[in-house]
Short mmCIF file of C-alpha atoms and ligand atoms in Angstrom, two decimals:
data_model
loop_
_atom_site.label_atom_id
_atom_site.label_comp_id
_atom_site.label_asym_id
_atom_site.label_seq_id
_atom_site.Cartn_x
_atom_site.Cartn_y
_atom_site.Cartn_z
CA UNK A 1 0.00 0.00 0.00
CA UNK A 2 2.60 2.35 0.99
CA UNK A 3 6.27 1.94 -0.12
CA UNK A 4 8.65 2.27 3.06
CA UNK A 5 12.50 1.49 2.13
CA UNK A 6 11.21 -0.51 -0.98
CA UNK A 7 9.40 -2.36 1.27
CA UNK A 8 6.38 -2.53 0.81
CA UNK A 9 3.57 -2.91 3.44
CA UNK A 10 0.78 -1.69 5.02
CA UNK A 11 0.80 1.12 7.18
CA UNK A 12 -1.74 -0.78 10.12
CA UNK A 13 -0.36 2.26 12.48
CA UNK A 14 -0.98 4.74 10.15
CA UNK A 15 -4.32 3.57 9.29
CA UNK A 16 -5.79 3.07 13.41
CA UNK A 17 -4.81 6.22 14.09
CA UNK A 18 -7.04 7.77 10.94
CA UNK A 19 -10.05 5.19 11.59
CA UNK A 20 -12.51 6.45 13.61
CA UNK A 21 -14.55 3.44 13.86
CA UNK A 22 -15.67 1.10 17.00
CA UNK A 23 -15.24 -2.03 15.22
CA UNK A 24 -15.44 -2.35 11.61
CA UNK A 25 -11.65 -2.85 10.53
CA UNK A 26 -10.17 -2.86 13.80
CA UNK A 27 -8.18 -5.68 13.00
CA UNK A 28 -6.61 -6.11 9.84
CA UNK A 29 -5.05 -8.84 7.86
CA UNK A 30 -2.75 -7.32 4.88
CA UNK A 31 -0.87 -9.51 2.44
CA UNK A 32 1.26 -8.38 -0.71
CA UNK A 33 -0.13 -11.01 -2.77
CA UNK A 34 -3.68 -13.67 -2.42
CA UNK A 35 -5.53 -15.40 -4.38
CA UNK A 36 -8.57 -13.55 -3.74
CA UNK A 37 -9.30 -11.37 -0.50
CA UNK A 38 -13.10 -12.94 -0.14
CA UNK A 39 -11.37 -16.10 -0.61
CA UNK A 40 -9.05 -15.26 2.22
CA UNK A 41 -11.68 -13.96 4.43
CA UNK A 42 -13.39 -17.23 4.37
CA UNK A 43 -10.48 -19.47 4.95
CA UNK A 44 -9.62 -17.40 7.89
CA UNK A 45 -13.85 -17.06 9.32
CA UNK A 46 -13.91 -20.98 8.59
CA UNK A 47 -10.37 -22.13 9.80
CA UNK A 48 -11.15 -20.25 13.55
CA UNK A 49 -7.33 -19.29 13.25
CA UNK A 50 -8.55 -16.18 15.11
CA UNK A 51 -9.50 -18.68 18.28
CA UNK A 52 -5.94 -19.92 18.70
CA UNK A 53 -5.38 -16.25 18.73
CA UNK A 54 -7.17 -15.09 21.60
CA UNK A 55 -9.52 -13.42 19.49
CA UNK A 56 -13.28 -13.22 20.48
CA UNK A 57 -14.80 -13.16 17.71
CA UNK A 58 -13.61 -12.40 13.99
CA UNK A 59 -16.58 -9.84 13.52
CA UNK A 60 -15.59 -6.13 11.22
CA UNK A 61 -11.61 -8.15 10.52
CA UNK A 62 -10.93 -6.44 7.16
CA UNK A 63 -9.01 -8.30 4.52
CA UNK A 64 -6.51 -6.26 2.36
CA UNK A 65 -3.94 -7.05 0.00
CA UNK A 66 -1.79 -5.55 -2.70
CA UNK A 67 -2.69 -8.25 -5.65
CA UNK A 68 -5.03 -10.86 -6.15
CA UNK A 69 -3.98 -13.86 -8.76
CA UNK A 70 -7.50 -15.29 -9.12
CA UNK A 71 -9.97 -11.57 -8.09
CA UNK A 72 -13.29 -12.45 -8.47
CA UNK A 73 -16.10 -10.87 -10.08
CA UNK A 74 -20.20 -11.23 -9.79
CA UNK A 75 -21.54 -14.06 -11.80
CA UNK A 76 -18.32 -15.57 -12.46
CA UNK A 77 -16.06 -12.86 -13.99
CA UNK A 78 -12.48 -12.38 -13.22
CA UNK A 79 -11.81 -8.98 -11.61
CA UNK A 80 -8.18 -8.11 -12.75
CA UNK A 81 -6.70 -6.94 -9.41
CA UNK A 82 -2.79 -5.36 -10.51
CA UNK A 83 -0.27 -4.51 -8.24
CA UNK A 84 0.34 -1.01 -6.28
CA UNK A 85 -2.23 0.75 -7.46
CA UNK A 86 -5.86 -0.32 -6.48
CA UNK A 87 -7.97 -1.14 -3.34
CA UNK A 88 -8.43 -4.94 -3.04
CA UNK A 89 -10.31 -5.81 0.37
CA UNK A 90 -13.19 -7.82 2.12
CA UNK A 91 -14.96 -7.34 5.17
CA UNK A 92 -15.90 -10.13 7.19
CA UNK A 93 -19.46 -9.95 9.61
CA UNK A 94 -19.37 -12.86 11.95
CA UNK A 95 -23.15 -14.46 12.87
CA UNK A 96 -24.54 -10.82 11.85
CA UNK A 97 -28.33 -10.49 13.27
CA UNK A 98 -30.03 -11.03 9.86
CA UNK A 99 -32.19 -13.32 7.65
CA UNK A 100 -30.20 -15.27 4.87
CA UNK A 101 -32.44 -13.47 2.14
CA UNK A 102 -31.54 -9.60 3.75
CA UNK A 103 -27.59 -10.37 2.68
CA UNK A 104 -27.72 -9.32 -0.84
CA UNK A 105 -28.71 -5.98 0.70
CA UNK A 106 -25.78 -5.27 2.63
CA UNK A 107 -24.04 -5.28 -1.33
CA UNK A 108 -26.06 -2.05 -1.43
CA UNK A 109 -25.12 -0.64 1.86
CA UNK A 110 -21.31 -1.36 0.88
CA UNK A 111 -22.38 0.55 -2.55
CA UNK A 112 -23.69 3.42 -0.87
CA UNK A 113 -20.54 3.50 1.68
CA UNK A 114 -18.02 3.63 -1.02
CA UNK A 115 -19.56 6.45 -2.44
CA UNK A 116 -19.64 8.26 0.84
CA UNK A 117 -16.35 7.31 1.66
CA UNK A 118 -14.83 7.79 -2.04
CA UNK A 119 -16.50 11.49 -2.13
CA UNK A 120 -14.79 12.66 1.62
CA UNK A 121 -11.46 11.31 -0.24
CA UNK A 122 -11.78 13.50 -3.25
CA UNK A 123 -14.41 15.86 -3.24
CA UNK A 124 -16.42 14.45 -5.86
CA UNK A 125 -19.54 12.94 -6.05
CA UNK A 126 -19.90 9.05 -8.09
CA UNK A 127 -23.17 7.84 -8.98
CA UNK A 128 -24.05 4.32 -8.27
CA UNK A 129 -25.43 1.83 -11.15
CA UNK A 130 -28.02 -0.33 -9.47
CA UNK A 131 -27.16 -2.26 -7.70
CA UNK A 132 -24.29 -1.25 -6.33
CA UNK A 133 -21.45 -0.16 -9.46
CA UNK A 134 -20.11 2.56 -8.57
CA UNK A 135 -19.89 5.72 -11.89
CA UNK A 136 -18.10 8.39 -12.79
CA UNK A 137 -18.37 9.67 -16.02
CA UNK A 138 -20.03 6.79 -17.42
CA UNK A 139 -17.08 4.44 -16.53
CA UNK A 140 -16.94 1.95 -13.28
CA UNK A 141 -14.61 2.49 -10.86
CA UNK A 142 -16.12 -0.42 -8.44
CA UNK A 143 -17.15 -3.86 -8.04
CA UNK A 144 -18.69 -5.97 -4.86
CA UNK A 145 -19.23 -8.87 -3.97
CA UNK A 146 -20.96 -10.85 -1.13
CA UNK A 147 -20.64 -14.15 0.15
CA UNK A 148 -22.23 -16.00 2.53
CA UNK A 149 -22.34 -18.99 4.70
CA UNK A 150 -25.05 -20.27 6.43
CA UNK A 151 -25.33 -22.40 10.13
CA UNK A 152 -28.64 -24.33 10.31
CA UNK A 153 -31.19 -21.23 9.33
CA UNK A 154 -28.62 -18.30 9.75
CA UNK A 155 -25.73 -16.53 8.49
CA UNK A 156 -22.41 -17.63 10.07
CA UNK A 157 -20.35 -15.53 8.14
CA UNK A 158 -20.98 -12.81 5.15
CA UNK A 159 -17.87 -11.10 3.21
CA UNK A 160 -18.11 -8.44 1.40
CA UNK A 161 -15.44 -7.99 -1.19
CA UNK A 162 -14.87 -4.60 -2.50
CA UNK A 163 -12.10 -3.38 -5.60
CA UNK A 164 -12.08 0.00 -6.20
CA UNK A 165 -9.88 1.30 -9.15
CA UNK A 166 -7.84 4.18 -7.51
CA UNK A 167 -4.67 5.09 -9.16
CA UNK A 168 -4.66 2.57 -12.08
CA UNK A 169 -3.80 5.46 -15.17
CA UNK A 170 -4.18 2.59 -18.08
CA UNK A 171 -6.86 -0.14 -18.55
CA UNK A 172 -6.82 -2.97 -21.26
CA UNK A 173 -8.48 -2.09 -24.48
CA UNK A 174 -11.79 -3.97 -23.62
CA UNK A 175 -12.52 -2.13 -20.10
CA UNK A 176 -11.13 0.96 -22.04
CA UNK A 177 -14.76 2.62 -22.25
CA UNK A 178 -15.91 0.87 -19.13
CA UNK A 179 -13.32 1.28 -16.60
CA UNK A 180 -11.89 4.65 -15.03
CA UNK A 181 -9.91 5.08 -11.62
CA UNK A 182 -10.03 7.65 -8.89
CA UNK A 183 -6.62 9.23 -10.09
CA UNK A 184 -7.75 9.42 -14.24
CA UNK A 185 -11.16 10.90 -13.30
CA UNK A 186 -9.75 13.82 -10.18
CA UNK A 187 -6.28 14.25 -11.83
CA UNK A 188 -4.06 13.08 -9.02
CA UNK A 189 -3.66 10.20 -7.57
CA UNK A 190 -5.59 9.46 -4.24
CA UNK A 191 -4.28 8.42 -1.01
CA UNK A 192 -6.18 4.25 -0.37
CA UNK A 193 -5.34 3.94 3.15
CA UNK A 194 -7.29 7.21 3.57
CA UNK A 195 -9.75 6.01 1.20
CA UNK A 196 -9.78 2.54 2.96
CA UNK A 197 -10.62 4.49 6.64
CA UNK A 198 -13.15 6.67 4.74
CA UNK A 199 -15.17 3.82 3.63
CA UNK A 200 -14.79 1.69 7.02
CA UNK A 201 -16.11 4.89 8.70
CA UNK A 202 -19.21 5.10 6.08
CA UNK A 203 -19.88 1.31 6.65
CA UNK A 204 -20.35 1.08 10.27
CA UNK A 205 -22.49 3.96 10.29
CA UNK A 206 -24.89 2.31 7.38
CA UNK A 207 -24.63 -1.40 8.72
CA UNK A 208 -26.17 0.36 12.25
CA UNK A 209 -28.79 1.73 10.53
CA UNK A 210 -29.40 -1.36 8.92
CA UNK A 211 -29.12 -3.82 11.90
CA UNK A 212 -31.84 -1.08 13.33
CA UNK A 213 -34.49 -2.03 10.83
CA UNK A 214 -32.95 -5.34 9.07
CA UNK A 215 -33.28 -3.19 5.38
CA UNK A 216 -32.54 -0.36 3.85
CA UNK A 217 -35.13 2.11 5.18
CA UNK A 218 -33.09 4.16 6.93
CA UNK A 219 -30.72 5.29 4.40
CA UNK A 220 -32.94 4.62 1.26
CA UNK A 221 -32.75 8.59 0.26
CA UNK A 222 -29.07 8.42 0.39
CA UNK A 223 -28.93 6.25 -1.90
CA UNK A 224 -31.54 7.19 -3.74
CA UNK A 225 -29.89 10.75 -4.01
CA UNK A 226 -26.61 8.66 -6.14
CA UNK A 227 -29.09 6.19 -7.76
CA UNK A 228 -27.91 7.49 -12.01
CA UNK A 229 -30.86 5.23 -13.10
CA UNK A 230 -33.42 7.03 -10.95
CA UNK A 231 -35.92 8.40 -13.99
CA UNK A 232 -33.77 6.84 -16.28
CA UNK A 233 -35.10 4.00 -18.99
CA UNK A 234 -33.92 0.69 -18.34
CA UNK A 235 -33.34 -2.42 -19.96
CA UNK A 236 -34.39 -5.17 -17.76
CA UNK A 237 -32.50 -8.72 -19.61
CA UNK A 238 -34.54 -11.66 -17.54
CA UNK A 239 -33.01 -14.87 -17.94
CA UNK A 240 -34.97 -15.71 -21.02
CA UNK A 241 -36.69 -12.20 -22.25
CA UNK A 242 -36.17 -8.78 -21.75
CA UNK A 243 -38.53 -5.70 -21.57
CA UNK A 244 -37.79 -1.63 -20.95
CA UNK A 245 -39.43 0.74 -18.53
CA UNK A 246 -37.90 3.51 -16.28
CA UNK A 247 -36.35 3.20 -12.89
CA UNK A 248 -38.37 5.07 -10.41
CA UNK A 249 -35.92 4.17 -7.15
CA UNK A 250 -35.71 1.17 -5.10
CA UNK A 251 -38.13 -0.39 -1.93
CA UNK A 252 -36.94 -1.29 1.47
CA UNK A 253 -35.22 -4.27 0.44
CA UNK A 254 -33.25 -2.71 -2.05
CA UNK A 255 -35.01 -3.77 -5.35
CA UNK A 256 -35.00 -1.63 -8.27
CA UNK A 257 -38.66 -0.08 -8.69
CA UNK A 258 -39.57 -0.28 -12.55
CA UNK A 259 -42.37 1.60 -14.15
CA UNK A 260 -43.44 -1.33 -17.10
CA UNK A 261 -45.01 0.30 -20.46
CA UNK A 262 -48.41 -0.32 -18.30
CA UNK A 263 -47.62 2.47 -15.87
CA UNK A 264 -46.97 -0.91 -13.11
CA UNK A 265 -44.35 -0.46 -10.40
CA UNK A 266 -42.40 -3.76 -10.99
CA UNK A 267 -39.63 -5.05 -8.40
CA UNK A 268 -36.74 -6.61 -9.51
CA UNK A 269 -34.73 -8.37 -7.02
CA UNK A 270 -30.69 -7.71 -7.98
CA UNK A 271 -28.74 -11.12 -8.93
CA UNK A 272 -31.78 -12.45 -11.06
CA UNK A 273 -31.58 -9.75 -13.58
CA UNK A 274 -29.20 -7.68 -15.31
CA UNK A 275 -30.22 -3.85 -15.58
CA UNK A 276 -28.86 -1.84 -18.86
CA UNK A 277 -29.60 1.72 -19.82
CA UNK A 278 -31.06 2.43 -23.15
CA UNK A 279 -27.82 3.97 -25.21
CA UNK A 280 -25.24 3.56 -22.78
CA UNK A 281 -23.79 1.12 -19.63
CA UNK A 282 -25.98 3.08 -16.75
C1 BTN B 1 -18.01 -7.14 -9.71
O1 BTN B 1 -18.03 -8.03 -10.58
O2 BTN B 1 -18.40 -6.00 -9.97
C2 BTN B 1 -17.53 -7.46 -8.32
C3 BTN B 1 -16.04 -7.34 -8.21
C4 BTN B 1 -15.52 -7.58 -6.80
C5 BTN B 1 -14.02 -7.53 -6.73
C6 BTN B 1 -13.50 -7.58 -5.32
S1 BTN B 1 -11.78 -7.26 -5.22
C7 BTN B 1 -11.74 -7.75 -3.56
C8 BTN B 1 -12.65 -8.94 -3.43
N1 BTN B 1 -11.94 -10.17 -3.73
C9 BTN B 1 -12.39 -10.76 -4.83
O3 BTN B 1 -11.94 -11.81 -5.31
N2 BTN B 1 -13.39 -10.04 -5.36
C10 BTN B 1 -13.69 -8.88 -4.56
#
C-alpha cells in the first residue's frame, strides 16, 4: 500500500490512528499477494485461526492485500486486481443479526458506503449503477461482492469484497470505455489507506442503521440521491426475455422499482436480472 525502504507494506499504524470506527476494521489482515481477498476472508472465518489467537470473535476483521492472482467478479467474472495501485479488500461480519435473504442488501449498503467514503477522499460525487457499481463519467470504478455462509437457518459468516480502481492510469483495451480510476477521473492520484478508513467509517455507520431495521429504510434517500438510473429507462435482460421501462428508485429491500409500459411499479430483485440503460452502460 505504501512503499517504506522498498518495502512494501501496510501502514496498520498509520491507518488506526485515521479510523474512527468502533469495530469495523479494527483488526486487519494485509498480504502483498492472495488469491482472492473474499477467498481469504473465508479461509480465515472458517479455519477459527482467530480462536488460537485469543480473538473473540472475527466480527468487522478487514481483509486487504496488494494483488489478487485469481480476483473475483459477480456471476463468475475475473476482476483483474494489478499490483500497487488499487484497493483490493473484504470485510468479514461474523453471525450478523439477519435473515439469509436480507444479505444481498448489505451489497447495497457497501455501494452506498463507497460512495460516501470515495466522495470525503476526493471531493467528488460518483453515482451508483443499481445495484451497487459505482460511476463516474459513465465508466466503473467499483465492483462488490458478497458471500455468505449459512449455520442451520442463519448466516455464520458474510464477506463483502470490495475493488475499487484508484490510481490505475491505463486499462486494457476492452474495459477501455468501461473502466476509469479515482486518479484518471480527479487528476491526481488518491491516497487508499485514507480512502480505505473513509469507507470503514461510512460502513459502520450504514450497517447500524441497517441492523436497526434489518433493510434499507433508513438510508434509502441516500442512496436514492446517487441512484444514475433514478428516472432513467432501463433495460431489464430476464433470464430468457427482456422488456424496458424507467427506474423510479428502489423499496426497502433494495429492489429496483420499474415503471413497465403499463404504468406498473415492478420489483426486480438484484442477482436475477441484469439492468442496462437504453444507449449507454448506466
Ligand atoms: C463485480 O463483478 O463488480 C464485483 C467485483 C468484486 C471484486 C473484489 S476485489 C476484492 C474482493 N476479492 C475478490 O476476489 N473479489 C472482490
Amino acid at each position: 500500500m505504501c512503499k517504506d525502504n522498498n518495502q512494501q507494506y501496510f501502514p496498520a499504524g498509520r491507518f488506526q490512528e485515521c479510523l474512527r470506527t468502533e469495530k469495523i476494521a479494527r483488526q486487519v489482515l494485509w498480504k502483498e499477494e492472495i488469491d482472492s481477498t473474499n477467498n481469504w476472508a473465508k479461509d480465515y472465518a472458517g479455519s477459527r485461526i482467530w480462536m488460537e489467537k485469543g480473538i473473540k470473535n472475527p466480527d468487522g476483521a478487514l481483509f486487504v492485500a496488494e494483488k489478487q492472482t485469481a480476483g473475483k467478479g459477480r456471476q463468475g467474472r475475473v476482476w483483474t486486481s494489478p499490483p500497487g495501485e488499487n484497493i483490493y479488500m473484504s470485510l468479514l461480519l461474523w453471525k450478523p443479526e439477519i435473515q439469509p435473504l436480507s444479505a444481498s442488501q448489505l451489497t447495497l449498503v457497501m455501494g452506498l458506503s463507497v460512495a460516501q467514503g470515495v466522495e470525503q477522499l476526493t471531493g467528488k460525487r460518483a453515482g451508483i449503477k443499481w445495484p451497487n457499481d459505482l460511476v463516474y463519467s459513465g465508466k466503473k470504478i467499483c465492483g462488490i461482492l458478497t458471500e455468505m455462509k449459512l449455520k442451520g437457518q442463519n448466516p455464520e459468516y458474510i464477506v463483502i469484497g470490495v475493488g475499487i480502481n484508484v490510481n490505475q492510469k491505463k486499462f486494457p483495451p476492452e474495459l477501455g470505455d468501461k473502466a476509469t480510476s479515482l486518479a484518471l477521473e480527479i487528476g491526481e492520484e488518491a491516497d487508499r489507506i485514507e480512502g480505505i478508513a473513509r469507507i470503514m467509517e461510512c460502513f459502520e455507520e450504514n450497517y447500524k442503521k441497517f441492523l436497526r431495521t434489518k433493510d434499507l429504510s433508513l438510508m434509502k434517500e441516500d442512496y436514492e440521491s446517487l441512484l444514475l438510473n433514478k428516472d432513467q429507462q432501463v433495460r431489464i435482460l430476464e433470464k430468457n426475455s427482456q422488456w424496458q421501462g424507467t427506474a423510479r428508485g428502489i423499496n426497502d429491500r433494495g429492489e429496483l422499482l420499474v415503471e413497465d409500459s403499463h404504468g406498473n411499479l415492478r420489483e426486480i430483485l438484484s442477482g436475477e436480472v441484469s439492468v442496462r440503460g437504453l444507449y449507454s452502460y448506466v
